[in-house]
PDB file of C-alpha atoms and ligand atoms in Angstrom:
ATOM      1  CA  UNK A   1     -69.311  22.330 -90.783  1.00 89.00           C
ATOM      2  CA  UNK A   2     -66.535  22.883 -93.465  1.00 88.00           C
ATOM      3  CA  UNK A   3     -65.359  19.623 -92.816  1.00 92.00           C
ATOM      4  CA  UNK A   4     -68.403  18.085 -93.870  1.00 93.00           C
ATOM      5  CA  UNK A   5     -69.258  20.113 -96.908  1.00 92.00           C
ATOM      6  CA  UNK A   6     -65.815  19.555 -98.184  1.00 94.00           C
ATOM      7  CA  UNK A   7     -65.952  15.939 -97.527  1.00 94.00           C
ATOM      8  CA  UNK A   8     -69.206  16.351 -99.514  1.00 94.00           C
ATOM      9  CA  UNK A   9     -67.882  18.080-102.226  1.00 94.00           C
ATOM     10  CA  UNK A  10     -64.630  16.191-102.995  1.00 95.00           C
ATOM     11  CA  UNK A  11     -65.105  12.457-100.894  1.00 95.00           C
ATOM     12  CA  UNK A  12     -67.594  10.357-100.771  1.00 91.00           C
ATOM     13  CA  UNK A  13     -69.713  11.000 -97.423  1.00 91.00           C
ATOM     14  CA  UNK A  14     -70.864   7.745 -97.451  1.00 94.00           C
ATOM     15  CA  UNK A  15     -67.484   6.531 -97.259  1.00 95.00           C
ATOM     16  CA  UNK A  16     -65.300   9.204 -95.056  1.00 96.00           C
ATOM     17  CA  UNK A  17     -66.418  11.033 -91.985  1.00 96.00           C
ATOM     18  CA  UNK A  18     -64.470  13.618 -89.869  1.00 97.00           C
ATOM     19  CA  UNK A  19     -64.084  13.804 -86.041  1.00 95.00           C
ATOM     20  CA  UNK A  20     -61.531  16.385 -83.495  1.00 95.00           C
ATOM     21  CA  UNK A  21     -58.717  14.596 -82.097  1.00 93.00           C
ATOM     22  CA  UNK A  22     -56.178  15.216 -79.511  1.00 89.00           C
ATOM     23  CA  UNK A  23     -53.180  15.498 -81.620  1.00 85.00           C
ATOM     24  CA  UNK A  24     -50.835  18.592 -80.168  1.00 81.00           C
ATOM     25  CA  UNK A  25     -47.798  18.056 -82.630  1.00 78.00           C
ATOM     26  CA  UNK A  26     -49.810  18.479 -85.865  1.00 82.00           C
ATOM     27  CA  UNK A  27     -53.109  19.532 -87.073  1.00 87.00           C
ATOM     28  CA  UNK A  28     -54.817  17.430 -88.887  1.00 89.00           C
ATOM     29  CA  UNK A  29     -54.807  13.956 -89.926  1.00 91.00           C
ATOM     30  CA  UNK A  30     -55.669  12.075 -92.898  1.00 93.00           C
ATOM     31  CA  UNK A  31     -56.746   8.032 -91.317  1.00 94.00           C
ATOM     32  CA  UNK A  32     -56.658   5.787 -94.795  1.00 93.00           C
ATOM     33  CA  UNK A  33     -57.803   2.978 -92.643  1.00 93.00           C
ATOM     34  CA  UNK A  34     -60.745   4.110 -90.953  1.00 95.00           C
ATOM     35  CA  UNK A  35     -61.345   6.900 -94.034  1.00 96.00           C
ATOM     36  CA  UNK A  36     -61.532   9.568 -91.524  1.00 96.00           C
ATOM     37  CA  UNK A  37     -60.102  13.190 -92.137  1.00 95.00           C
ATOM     38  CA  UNK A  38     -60.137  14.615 -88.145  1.00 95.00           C
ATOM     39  CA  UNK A  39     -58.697  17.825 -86.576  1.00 93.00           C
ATOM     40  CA  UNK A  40     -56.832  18.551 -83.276  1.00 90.00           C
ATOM     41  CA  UNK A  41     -58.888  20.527 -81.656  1.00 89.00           C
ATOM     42  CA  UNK A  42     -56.774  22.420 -79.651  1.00 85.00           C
ATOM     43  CA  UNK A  43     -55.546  23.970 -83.056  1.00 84.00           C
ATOM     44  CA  UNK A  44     -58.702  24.280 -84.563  1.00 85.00           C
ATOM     45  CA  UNK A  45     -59.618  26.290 -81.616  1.00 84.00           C
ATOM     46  CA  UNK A  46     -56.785  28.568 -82.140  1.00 82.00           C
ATOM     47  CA  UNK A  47     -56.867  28.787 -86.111  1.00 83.00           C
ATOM     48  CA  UNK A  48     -59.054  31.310 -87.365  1.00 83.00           C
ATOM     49  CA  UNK A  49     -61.891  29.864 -90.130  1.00 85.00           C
ATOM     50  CA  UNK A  50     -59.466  30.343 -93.616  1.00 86.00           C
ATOM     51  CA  UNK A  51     -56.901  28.287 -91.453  1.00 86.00           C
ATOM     52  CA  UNK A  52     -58.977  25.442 -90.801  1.00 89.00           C
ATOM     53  CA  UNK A  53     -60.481  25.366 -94.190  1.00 91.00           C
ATOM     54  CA  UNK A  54     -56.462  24.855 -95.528  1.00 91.00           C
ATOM     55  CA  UNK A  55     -55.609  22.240 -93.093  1.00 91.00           C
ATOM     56  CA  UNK A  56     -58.730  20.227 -94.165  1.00 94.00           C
ATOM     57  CA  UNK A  57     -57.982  20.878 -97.848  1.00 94.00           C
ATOM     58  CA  UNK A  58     -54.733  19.538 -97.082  1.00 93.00           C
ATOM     59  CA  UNK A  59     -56.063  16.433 -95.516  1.00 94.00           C
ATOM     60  CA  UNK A  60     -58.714  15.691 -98.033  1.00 96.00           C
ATOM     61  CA  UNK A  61     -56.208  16.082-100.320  1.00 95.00           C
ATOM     62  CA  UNK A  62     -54.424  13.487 -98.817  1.00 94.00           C
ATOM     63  CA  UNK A  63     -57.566  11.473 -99.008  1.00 95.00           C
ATOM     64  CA  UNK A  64     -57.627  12.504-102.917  1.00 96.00           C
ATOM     65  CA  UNK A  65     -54.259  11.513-103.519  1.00 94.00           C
ATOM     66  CA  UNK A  66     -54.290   8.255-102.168  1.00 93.00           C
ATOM     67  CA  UNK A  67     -51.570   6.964 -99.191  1.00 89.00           C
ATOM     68  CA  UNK A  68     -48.953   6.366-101.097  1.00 90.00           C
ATOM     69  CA  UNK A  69     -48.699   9.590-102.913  1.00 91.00           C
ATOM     70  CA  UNK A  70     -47.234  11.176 -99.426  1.00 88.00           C
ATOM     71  CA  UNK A  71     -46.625  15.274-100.224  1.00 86.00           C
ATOM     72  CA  UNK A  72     -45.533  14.384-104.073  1.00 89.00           C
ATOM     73  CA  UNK A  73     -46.246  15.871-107.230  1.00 93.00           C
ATOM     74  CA  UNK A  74     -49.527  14.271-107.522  1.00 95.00           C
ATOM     75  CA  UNK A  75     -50.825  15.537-104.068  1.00 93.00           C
ATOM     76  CA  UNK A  76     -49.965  18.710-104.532  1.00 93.00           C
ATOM     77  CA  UNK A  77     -51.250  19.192-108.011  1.00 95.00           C
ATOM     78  CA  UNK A  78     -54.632  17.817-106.353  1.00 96.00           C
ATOM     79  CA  UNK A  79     -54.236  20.074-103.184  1.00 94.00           C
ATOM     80  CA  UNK A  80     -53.829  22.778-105.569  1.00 94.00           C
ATOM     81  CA  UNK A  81     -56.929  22.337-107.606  1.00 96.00           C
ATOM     82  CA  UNK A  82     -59.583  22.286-104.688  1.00 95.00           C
ATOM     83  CA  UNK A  83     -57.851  25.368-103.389  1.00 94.00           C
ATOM     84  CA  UNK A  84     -55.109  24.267-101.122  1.00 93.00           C
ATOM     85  CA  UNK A  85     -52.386  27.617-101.131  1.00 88.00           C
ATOM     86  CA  UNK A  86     -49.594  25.861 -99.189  1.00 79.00           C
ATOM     87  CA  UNK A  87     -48.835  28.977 -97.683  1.00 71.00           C
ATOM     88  CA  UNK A  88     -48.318  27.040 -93.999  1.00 62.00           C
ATOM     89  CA  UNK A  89     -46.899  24.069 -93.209  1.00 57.00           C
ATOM     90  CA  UNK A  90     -49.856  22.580 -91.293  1.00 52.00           C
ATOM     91  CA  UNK A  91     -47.466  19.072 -90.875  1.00 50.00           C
ATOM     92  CA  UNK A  92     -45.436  18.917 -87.320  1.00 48.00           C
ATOM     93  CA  UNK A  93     -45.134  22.453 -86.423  1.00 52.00           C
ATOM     94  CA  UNK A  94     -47.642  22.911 -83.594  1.00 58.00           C
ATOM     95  CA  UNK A  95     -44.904  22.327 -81.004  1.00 61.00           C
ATOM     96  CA  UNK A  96     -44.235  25.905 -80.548  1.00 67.00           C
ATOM     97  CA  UNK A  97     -47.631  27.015 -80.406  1.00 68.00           C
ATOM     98  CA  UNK A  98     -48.664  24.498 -77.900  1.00 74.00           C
ATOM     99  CA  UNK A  99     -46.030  23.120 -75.723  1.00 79.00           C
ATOM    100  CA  UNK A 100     -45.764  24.350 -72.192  1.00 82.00           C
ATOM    101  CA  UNK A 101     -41.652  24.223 -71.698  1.00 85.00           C
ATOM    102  CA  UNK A 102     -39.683  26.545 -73.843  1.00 87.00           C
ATOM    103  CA  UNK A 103     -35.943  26.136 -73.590  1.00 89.00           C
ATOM    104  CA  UNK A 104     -33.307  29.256 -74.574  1.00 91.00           C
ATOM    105  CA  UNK A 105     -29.678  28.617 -75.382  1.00 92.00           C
ATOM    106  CA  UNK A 106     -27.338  31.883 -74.250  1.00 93.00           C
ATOM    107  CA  UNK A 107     -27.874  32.891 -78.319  1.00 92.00           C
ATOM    108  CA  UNK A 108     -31.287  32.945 -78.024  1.00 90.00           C
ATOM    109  CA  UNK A 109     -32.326  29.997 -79.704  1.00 88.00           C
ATOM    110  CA  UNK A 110     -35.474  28.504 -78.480  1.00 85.00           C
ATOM    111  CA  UNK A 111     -36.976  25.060 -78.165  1.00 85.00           C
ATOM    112  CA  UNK A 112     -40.091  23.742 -77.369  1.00 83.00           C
ATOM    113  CA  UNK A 113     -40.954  20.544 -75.230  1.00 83.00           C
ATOM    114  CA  UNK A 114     -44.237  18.574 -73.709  1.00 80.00           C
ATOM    115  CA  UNK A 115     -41.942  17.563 -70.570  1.00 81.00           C
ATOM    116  CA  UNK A 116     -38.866  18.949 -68.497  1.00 79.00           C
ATOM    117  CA  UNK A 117     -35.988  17.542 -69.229  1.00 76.00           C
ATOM    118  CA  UNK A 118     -34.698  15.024 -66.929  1.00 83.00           C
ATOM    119  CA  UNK A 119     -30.481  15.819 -67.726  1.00 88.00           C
ATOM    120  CA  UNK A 120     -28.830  19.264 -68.788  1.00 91.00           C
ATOM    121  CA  UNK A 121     -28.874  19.977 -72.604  1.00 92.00           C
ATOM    122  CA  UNK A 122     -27.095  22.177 -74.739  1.00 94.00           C
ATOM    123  CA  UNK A 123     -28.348  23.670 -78.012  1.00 92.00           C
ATOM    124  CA  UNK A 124     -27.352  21.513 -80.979  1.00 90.00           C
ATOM    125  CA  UNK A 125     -27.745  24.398 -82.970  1.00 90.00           C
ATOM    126  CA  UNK A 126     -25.012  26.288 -81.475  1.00 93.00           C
ATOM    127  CA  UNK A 127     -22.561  22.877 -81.731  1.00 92.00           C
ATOM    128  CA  UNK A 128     -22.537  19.552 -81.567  1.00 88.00           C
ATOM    129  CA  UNK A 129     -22.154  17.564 -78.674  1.00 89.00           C
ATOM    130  CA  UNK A 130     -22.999  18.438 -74.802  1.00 92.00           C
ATOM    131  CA  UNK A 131     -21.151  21.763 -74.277  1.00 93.00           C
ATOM    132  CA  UNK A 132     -22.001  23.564 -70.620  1.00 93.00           C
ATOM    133  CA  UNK A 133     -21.771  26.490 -72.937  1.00 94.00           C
ATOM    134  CA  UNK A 134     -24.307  26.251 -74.688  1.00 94.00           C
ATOM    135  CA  UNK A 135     -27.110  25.301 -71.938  1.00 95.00           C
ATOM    136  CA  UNK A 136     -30.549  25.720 -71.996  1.00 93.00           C
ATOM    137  CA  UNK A 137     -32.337  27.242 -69.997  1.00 92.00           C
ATOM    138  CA  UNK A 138     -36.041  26.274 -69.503  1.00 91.00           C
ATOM    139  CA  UNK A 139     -38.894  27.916 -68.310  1.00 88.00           C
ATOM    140  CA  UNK A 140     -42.578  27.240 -67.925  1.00 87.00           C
ATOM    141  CA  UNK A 141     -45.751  28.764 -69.657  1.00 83.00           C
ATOM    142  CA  UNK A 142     -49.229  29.101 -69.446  1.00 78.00           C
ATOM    143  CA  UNK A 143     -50.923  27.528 -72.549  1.00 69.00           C
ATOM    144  CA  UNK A 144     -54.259  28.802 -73.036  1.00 59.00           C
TER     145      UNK A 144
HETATM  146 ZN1  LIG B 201     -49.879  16.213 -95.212  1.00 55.74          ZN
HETATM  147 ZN1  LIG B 202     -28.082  28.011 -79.686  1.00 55.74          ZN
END
């Protein structure tokens, strides 16, 4: 319902409509092609209202902006003025909400992944290169 009345108040709802996808790595999407603003809804089932309203501010700001404007000046001065507080990033980081593997290097840091991997892997935050050191460890987690 937000979706539409924003896309009412700031797009023409003629032109763009909304839909849920299945996207797991981010949370919404802005489609300049088919002029559809759409949601994952596995996050929108985990966002609470306020959080939902920002991601599709930041989409329809998108929409706004035009494509080429990407997350520049002009996008956010527009994302701004319908009431878009940046406060979250709502691009890329629903990995770690979502994924079922988390990995932990021996100094704790963690890493999130859709699959197991296949080889060994050491943290790349801890140093570069493959160091047995500096394993990961992964585990598996229930994701409601
Ligand atoms: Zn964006
Ligand atoms: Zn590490």
């Amino acid at each position: 319902m937000w979706a539409y009345e924003l896309i009412e108040i700031h797009l023409d709802s003629r032109v763009w409509t909304f839909g849920f996808d299945h996207a797991k790595m981010r949370a919404g999407l802005c489609d300049f092609g088919k002029k559809r603003i759409s949601l994952s809804r596995y996050l929108a089932a985990r966002y609470d209202d306020d959080e939902v309203k920002q991601v599709l501010l930041h989409e329809i700001a998108h929409a706004l902006a035009g494509a080429r404007a990407g997350h520049g000046a002009k996008w956010r001065t527009i994302a701004r003025n319908i009431g878009y507080d940046g406060k979250r990033t709502h691009d890329g980081s629903a990995a770690s909400d979502l994924a079922p593997i988390v990995g932990v290097c021996p100094a704790g840091h963690e890493f999130f992944r859709f699959r197991v991997a296949t080889r060994p892997l050491s943290c790349g935050r801890c140093g570069r290169g493959f160091n047995r050191d500096n394993l990961i460890t992964w585990h598996r987690r229930d994701v409601a």
